[in-house]
Coordinates of C-alpha atoms in Angstrom, one line a residue:
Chain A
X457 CA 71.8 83.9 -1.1
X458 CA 75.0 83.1 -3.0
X459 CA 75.7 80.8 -5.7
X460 CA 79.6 79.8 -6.2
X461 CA 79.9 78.2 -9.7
X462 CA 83.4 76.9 -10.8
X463 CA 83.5 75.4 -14.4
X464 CA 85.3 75.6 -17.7
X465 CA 85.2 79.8 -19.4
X466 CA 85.5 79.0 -22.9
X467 CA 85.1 80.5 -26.5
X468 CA 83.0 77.9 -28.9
X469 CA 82.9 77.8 -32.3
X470 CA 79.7 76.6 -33.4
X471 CA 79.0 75.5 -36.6
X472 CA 74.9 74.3 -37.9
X473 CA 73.5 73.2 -40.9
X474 CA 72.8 76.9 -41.2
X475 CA 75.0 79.3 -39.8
X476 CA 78.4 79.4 -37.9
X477 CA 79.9 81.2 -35.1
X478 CA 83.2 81.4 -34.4
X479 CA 84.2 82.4 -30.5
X480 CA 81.0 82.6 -28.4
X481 CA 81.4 83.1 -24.9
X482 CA 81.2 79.3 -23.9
X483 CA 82.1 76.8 -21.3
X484 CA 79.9 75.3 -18.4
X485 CA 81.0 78.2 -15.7
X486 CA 79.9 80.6 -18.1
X487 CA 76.4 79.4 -19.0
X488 CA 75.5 78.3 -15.0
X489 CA 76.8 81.4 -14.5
X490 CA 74.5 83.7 -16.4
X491 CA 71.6 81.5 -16.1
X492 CA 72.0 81.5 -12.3
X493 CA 72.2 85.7 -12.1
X494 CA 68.8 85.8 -12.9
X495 CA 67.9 84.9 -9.4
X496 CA 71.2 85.1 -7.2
X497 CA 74.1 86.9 -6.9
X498 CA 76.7 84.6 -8.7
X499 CA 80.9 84.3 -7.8
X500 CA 82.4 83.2 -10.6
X501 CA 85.4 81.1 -10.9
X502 CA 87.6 80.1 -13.3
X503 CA 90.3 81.0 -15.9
X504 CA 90.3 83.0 -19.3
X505 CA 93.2 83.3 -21.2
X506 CA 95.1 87.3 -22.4
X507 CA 92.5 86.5 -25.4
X508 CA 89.3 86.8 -23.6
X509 CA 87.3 89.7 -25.4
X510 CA 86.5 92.6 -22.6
X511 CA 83.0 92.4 -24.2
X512 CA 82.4 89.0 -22.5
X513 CA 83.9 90.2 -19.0
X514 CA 81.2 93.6 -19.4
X515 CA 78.6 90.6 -20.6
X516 CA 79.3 89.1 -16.8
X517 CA 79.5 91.8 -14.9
X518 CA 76.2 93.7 -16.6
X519 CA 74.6 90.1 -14.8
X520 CA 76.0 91.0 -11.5
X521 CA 78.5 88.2 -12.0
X522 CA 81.4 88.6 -9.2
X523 CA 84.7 87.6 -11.2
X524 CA 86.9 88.1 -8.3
X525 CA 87.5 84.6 -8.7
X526 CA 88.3 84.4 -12.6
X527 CA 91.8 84.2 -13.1
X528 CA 93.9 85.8 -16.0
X529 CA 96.5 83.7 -17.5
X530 CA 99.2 84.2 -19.7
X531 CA 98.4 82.3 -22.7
X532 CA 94.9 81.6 -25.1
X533 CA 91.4 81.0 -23.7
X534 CA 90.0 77.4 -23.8
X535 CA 88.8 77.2 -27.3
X536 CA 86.0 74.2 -28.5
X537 CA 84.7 74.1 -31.8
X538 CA 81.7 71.7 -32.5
X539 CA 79.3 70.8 -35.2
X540 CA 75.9 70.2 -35.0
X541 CA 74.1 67.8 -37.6
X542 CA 70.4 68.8 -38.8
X543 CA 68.2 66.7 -36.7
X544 CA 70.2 68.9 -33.4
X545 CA 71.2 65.1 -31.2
X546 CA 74.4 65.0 -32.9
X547 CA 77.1 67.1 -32.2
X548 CA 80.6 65.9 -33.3
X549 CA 83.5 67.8 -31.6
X550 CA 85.7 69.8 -34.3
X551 CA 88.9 70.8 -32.0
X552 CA 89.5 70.9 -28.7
X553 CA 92.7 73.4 -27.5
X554 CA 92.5 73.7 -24.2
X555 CA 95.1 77.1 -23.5
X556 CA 95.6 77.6 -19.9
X557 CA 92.5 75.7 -19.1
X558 CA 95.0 72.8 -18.8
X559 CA 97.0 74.1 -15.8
X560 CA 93.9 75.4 -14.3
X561 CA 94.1 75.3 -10.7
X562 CA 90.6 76.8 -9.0
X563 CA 91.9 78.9 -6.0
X564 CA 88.7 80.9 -4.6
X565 CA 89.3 84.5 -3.0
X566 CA 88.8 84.4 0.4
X567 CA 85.4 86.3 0.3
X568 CA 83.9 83.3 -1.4
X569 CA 84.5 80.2 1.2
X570 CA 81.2 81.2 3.1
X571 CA 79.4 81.0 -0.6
X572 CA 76.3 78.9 1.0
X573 CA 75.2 77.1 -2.5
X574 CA 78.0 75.8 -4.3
X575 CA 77.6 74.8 -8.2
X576 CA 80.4 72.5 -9.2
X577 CA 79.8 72.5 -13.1
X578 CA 81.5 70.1 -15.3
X579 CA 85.2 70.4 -14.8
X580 CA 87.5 67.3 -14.0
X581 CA 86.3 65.9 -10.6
X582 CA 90.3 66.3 -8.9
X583 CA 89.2 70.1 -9.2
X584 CA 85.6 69.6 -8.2
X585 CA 87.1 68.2 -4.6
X586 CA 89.7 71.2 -4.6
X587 CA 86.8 73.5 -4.6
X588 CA 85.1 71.7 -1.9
X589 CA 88.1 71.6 0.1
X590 CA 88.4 75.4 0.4
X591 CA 84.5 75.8 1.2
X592 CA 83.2 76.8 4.9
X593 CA 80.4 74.0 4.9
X594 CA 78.1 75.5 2.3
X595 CA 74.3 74.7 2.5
X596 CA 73.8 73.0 -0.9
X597 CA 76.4 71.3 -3.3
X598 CA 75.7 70.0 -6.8
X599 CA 77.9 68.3 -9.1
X600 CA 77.9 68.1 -12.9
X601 CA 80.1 65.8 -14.6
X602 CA 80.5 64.0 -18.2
X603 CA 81.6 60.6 -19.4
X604 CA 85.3 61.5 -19.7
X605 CA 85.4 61.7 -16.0
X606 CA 83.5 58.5 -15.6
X607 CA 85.7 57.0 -17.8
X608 CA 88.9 58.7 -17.4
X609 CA 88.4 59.7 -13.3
X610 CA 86.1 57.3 -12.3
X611 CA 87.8 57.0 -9.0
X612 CA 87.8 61.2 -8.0
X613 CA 84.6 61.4 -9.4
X614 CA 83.0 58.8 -6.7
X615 CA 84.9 60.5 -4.6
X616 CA 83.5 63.4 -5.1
X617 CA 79.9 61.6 -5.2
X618 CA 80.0 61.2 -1.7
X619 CA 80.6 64.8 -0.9
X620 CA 77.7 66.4 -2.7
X621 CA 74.3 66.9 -2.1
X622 CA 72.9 66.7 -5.6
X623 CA 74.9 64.5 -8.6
X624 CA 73.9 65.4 -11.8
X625 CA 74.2 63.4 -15.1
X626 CA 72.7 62.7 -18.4
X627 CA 71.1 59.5 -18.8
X628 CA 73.5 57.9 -21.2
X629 CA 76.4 59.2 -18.1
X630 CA 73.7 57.4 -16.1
X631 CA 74.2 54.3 -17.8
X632 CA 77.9 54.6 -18.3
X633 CA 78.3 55.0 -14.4
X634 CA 76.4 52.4 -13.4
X635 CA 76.0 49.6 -16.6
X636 CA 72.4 50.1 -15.8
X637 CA 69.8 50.6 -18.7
X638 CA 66.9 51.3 -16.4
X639 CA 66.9 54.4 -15.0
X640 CA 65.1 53.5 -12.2
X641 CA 67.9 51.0 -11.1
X642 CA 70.8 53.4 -12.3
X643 CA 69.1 56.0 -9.9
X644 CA 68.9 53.3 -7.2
X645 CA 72.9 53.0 -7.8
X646 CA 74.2 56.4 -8.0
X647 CA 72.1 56.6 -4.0
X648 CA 74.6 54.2 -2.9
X649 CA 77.5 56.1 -4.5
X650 CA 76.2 58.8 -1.5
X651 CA 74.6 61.8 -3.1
X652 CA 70.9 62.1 -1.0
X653 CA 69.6 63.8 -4.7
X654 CA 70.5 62.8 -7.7
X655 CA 69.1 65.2 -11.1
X656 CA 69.3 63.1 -14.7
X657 CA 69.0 65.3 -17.9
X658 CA 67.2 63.5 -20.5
X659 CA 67.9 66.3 -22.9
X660 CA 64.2 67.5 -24.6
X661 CA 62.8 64.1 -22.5
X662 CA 63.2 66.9 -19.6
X663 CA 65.1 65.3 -16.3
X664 CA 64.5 63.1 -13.1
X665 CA 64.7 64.1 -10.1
X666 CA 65.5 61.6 -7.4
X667 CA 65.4 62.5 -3.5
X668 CA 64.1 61.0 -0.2
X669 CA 60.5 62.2 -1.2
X670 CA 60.7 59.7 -4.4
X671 CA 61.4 61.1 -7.7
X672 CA 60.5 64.4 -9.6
X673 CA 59.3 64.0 -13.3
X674 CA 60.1 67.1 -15.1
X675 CA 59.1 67.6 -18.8
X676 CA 61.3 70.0 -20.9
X677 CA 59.6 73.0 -22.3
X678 CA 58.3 72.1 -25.6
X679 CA 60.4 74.7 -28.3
X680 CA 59.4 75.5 -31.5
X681 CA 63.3 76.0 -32.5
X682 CA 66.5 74.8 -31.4
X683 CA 69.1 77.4 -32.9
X684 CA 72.2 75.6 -30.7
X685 CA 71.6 73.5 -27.7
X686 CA 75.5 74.0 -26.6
X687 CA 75.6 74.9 -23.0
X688 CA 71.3 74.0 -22.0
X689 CA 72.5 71.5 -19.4
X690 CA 74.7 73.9 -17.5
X691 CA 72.3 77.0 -18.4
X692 CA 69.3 73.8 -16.3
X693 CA 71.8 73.4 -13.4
X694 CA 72.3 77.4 -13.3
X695 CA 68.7 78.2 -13.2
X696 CA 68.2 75.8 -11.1
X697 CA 71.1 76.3 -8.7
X698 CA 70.2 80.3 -8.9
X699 CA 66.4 79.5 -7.7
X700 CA 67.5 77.4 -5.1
X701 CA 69.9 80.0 -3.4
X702 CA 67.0 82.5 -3.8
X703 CA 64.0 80.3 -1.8
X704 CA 62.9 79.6 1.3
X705 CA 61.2 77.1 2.8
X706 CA 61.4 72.8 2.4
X707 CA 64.2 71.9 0.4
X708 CA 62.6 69.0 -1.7
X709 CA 59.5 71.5 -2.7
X710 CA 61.9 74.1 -3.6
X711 CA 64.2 71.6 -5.3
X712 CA 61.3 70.7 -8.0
X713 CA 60.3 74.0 -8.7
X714 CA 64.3 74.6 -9.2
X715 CA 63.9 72.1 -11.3
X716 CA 61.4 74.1 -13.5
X717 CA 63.1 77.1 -13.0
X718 CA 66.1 75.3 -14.7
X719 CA 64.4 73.8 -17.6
X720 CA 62.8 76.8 -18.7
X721 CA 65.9 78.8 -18.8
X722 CA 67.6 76.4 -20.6
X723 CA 64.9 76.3 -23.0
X724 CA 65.5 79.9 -23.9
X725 CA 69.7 78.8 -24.0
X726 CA 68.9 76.3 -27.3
X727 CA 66.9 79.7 -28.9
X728 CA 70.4 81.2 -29.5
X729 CA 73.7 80.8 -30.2
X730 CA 76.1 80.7 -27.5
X731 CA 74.4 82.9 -24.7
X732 CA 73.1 85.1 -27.4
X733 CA 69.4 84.1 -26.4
X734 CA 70.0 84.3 -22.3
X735 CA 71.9 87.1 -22.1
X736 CA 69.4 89.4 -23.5
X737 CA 66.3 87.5 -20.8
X738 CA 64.1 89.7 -18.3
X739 CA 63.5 87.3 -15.3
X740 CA 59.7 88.3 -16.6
X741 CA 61.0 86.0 -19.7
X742 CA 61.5 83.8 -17.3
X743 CA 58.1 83.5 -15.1
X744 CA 56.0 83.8 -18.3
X745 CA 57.7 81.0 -19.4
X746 CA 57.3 79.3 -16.0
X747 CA 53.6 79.8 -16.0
X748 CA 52.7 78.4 -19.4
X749 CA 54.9 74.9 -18.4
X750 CA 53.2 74.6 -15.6
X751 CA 50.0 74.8 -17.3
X752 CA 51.0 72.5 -19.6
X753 CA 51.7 70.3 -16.5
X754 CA 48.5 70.6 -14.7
X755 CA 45.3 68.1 -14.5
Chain B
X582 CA 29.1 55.7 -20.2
X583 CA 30.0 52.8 -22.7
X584 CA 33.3 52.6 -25.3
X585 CA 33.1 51.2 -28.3
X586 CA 36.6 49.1 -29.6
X587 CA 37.3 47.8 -32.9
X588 CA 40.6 46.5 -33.9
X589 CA 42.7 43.8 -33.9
X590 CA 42.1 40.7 -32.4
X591 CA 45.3 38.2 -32.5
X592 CA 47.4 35.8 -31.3
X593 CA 50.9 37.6 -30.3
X594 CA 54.0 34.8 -30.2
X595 CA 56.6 37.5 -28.3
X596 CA 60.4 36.3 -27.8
X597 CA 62.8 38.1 -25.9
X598 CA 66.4 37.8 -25.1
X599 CA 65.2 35.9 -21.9
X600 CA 61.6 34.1 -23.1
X601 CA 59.5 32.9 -25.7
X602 CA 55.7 32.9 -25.5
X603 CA 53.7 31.2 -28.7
X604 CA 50.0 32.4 -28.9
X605 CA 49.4 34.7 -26.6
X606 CA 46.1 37.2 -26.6
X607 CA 47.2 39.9 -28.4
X608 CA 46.2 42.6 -30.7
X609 CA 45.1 46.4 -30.5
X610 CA 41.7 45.6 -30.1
X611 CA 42.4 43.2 -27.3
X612 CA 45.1 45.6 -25.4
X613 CA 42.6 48.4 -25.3
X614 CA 39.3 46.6 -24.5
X615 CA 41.1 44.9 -20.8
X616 CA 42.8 48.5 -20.4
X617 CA 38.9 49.8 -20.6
X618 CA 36.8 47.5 -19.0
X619 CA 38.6 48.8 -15.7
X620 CA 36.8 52.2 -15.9
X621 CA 33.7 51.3 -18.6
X622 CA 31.7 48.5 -19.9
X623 CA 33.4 47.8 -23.7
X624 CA 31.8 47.1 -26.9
X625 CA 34.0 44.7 -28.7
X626 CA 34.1 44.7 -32.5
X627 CA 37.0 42.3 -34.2
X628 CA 37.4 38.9 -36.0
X629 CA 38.9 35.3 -34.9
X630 CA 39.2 32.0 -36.6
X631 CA 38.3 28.7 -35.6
X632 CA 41.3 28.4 -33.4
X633 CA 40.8 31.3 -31.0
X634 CA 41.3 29.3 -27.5
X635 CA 37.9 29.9 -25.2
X636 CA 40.3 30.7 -22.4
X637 CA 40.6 33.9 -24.2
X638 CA 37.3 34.2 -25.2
X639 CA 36.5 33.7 -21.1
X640 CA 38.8 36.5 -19.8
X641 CA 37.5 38.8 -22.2
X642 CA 34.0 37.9 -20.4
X643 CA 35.8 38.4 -17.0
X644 CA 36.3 41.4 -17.8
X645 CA 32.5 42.1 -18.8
X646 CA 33.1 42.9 -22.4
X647 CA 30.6 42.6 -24.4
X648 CA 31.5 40.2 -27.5
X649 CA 28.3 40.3 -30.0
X650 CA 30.5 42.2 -32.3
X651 CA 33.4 39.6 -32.0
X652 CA 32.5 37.7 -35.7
X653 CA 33.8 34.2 -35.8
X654 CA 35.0 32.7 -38.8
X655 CA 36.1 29.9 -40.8
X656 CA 39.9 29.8 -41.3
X657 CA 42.6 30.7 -38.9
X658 CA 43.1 33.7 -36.6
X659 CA 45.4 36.7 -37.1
X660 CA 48.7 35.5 -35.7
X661 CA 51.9 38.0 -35.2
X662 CA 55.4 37.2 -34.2
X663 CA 58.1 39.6 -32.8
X664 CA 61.4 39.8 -31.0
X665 CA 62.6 42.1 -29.0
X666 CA 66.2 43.4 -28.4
X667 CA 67.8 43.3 -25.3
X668 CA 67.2 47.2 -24.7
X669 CA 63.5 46.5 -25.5
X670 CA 63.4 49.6 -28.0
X671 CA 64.3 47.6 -30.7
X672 CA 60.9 45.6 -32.3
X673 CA 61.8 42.7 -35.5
X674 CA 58.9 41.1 -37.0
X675 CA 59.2 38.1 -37.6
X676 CA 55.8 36.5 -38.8
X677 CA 52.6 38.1 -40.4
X678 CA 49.8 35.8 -41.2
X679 CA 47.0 37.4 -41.4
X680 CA 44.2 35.1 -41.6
X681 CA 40.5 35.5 -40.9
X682 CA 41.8 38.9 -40.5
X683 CA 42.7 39.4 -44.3
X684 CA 38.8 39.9 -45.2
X685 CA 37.8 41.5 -42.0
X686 CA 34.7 44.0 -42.3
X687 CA 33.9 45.4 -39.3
X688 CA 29.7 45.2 -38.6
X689 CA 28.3 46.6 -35.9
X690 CA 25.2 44.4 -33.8
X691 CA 22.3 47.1 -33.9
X692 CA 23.1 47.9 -29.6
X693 CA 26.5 49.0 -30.6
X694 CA 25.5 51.8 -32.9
X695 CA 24.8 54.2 -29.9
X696 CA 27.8 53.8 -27.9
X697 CA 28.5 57.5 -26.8
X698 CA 32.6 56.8 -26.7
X699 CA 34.6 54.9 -29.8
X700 CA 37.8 54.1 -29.9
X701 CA 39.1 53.1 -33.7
X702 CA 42.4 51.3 -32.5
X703 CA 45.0 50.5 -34.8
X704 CA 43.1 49.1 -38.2
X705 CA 43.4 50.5 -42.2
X706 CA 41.7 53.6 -41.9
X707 CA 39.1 52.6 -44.2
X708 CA 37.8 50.1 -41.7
X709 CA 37.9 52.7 -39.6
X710 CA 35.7 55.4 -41.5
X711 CA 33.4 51.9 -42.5
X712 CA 33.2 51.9 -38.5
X713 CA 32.3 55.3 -38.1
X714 CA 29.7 55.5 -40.6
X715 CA 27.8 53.0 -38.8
X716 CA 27.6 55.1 -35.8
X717 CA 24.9 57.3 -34.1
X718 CA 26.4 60.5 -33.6
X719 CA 29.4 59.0 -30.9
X720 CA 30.2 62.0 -28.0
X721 CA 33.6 61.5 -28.6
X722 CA 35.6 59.3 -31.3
X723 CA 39.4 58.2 -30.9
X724 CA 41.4 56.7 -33.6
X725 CA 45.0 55.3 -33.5
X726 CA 47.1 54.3 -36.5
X727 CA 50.8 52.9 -37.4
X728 CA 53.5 54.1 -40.2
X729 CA 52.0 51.6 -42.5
X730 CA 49.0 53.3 -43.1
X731 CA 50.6 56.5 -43.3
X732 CA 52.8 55.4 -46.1
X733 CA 49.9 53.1 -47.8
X734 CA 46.7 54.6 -47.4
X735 CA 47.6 57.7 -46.7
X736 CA 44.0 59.7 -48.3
X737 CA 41.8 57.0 -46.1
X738 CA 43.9 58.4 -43.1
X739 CA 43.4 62.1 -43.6
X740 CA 39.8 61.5 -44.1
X741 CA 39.5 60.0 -40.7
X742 CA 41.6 62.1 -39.2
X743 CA 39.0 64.8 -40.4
X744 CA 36.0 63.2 -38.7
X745 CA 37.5 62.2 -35.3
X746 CA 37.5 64.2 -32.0
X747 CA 41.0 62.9 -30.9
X748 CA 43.8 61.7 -33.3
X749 CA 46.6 59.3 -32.0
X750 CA 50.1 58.8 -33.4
X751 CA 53.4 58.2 -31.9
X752 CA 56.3 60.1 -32.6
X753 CA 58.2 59.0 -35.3
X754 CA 54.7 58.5 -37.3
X755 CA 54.0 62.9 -36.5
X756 CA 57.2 62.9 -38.3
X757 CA 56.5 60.2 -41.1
X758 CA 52.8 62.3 -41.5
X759 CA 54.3 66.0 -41.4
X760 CA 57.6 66.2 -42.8
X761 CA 58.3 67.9 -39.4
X762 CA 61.0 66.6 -37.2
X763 CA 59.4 69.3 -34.3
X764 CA 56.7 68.4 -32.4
X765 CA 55.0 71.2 -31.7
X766 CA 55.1 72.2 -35.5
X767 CA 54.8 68.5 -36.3
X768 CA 51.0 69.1 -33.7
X769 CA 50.5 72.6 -35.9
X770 CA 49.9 70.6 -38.8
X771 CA 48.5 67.5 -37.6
X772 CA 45.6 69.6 -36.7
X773 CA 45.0 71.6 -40.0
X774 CA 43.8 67.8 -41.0
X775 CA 41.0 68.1 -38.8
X776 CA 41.4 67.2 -35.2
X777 CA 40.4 69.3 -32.5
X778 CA 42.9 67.0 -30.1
X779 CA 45.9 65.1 -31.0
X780 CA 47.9 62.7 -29.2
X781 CA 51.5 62.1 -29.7
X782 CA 53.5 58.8 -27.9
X783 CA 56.1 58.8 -26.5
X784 CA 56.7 54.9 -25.1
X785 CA 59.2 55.4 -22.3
X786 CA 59.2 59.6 -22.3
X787 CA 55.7 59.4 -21.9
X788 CA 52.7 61.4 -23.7
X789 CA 51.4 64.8 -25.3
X790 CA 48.6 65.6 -25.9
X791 CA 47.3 68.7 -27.6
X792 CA 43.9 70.2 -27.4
X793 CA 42.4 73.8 -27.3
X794 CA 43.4 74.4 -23.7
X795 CA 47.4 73.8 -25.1
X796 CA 49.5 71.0 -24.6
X797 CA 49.9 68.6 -21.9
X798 CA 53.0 67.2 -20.9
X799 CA 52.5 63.7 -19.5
X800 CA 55.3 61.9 -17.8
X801 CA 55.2 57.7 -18.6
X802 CA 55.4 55.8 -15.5
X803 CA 59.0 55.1 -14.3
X804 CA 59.2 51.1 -14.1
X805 CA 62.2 49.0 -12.7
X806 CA 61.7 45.8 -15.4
X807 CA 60.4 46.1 -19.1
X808 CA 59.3 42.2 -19.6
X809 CA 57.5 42.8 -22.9
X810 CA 55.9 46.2 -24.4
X811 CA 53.5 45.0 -26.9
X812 CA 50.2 46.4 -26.6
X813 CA 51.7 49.6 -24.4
X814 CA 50.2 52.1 -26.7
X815 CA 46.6 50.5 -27.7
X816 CA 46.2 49.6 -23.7
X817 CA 47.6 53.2 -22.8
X818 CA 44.5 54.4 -25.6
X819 CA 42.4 51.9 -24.0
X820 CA 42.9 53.3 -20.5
X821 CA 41.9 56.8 -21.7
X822 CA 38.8 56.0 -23.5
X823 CA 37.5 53.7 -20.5
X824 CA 38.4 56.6 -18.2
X825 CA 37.0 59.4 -20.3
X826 CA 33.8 57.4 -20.8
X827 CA 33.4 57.1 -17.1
X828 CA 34.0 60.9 -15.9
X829 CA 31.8 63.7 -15.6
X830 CA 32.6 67.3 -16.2
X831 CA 35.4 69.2 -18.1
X832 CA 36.3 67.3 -21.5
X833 CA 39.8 69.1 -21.1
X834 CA 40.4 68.0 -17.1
X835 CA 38.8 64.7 -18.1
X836 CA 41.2 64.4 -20.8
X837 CA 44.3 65.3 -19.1
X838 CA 43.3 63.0 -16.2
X839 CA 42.6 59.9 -18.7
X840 CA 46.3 60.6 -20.6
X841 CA 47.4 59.7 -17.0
X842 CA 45.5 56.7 -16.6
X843 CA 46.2 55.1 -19.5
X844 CA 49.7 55.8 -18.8
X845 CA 49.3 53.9 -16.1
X846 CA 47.6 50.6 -17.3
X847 CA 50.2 50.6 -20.4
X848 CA 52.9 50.8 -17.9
X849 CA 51.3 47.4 -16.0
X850 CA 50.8 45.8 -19.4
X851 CA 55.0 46.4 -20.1
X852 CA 55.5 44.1 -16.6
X853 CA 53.8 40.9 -18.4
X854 CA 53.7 39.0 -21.0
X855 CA 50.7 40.1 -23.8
X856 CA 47.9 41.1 -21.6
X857 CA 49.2 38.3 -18.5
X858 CA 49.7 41.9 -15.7
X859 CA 46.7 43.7 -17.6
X860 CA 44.4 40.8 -16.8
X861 CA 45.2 39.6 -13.3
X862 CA 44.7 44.0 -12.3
X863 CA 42.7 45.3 -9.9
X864 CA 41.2 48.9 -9.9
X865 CA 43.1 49.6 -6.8
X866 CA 46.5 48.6 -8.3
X867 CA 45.7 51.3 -10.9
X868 CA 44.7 53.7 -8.1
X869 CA 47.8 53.1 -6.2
X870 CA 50.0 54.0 -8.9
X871 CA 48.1 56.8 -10.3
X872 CA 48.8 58.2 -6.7
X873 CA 52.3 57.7 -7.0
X874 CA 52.7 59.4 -10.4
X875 CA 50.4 62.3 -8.9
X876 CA 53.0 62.5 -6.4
X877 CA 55.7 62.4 -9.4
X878 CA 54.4 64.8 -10.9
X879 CA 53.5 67.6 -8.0
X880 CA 55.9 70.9 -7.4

């Protein structure tokens, strides 16, 4: 089945302690998006500005992406430029010039409101609900978010909490929403906020899931080299999201092995600049990958 | 089968933001001999002054260790104080004296010498090797360490590290050892010293350990309240060693399973006060929560 996924299509600058790249094709719709087409088809939404290279639109569409739902504006492209320090956990935001991302208004074509899995990737939560209110009661919602919203939209974004199926946060967003340092208790908070699952990234700690059946302990895949992490927790929700659409059977089993599905893809993200490293995947990447972390879980 | 222990043997005074307790049991040796006697009878091997209380000397006998290698002597017993911050992460020393400990040669009572299993907890290395070389060909020989041996005795370390079946370290010591801020080049090296498995921990994000078969990720045991974590790591290292002494079969599966089961006793030992949750245990209580992390763990 289908995977809607509205979020930000950006161009990142990204600068290392080794190497820098200007303009990658960036933003949280646009890593979901590709890491989700490796296991469903994917309608995209969002908006690029006159700027947006045509190599980047052929890079989508070559992933079966449907861009029916990515609006051209006149104007530039969202634009973030970042900079990573050595040790990869610190990443200090150079410039931020948003272009028509800042009147972006997600209207979806009419072929998409029966989308049955819907991916709401980190955009402000006021859009989030707009998304949800033009959807024909899809199967399976998930929501990412950051601490801007909590801080800036705290209102929407509990709004928006208690519409979704899945909320998904890091675990210092965990804390921030809730004043909780426990992640158990956090967990036990964001429940009440309405969401029946809620999915922590703890970054290379891996991510918690939490659902009726108790909680998911997911490890992240163990990499040798992390080129550029920008973009691995949307690249996680995409693969997972993608799975998801693409199994059948219980929800909660198919949730965890989402999970998996997530993690390892977003393992291959942080191997590359950008979506240098995903873009260039085989889904047999992907289920060799799969096999060895699960090995590496088994006892 | 039987474990042999030799470590520390203290008296922990542990202040929180919300308690103080003067002169509780502590030490490495201490931690890891309760965490083993749940799976195997424990050969103790340590020091204590004149002032060790009997109650402690009692519990240890509760728990059927055996304490002809527990040397008594004139002066005052190894006593160690510590705060904690409020997020529990955060460790300050505040008192060293080192007592009977100061001169502490560890001999081993003629019955020890054939214990099959032997865990060298946390001691200078040298004491370890002095250990070692008073053993009958052990079946399988664990040793833990801290940073302060790495940075002051660093030979004596690689020397052990080159006659044990199982090396232990916690993450920021791989670092402090290797150079390497990755952990699976940080593992790469830590074997060229000689181990043919190495453990890495993780406190709260849990465990790896690395061995022929690969790695194994192993999840720590989600817990609501932190009241005090001293003695997570040598009663998580006891845990293994009792349960690897008491399987049969695989050395890998055995392995795997006892990472899991000293994850759980170290996460009962963070609920209590030095050893207070450790010592009122039952097996079942471990049982119970191995299930549940079993069930964490599942996809």
């Amino acid at each position: 089945m289908s995977v809607l996924i509205v979020g930000s299509t950006a161009l990142d600058s990204i600068k290392t302690a080794t190497a820098e790249n200007p303009r990658l094709l960036g933003g949280s719709a646009s890593h979901a998006a590709l890491a989700a087409s490796f296991f469903s088809p994917v309608n995209l939404v969002g908006v690029v500005g006159e700027d947006f290279p045509p190599a980047y639109r052929r890079l989508y569409q070559r992933h079966g992406i449907n861009l029916d739902g990515l609006q051209t504006k006149p104007g530039r492209t969202f634009h973030w430029a970042g900079e990573y320090e050595r040790d990869m956990n610190q990443r200090r935001t150079l410039k931020t010039e948003l272009g028509v991302f800042a009147d972006f208004c997600p209207e979806l074509p009419a072929a998409y409101r029966n989308t049955p899995y819907v991916l709401l990737a980190n955009i402000a939560p006021a859009l989030q609900l707009h998304v949800l209110a033009q959807m024909n009661r899809p199967r399976f919602v998930a929501a990412d978010t950051m601490d801007l919203w909590i801080n800036a939209a705290r209102k929407d974004l509990l709004r928006l909490a208690r519409r979704v199926d899945a909320f998904v946060l890091n675990d210092s967003e965990s804390r921030l929403l809730t004043g909780e340092d426990n992640l158990v208790l956090a967990l036990r908070k964001i429940h009440r906020f309405g969401p029946r699952y809620v999915i922590v990234k703890k970054g290379s700690h891996g991510a918690v899931l939490s659902g009726p059946e108790g909680l998911f302990l997911a490890p992240a895949y163990p990499l040798r080299r992390v080129v550029d992490p920008t973009g691995a927790g949307d690249s996680f929700l995409g693969g997972l999201m993608g799975f998801l659409a693409s199994s059948r059977g219980l929800l909660e089993t198919n949730l965890r092995r989402a999970v998996l599905h997530g993690t390892v893809v977003a393992s291959f993200c942080c191997e590359g600049f950008g979506v240098k490293r995903t873009a260039a995947l085989k889904l047999a990447d992907i289920g060799r990958r799969y096999g060895e972390l699960e090995r590496m879980m088994q006892f």
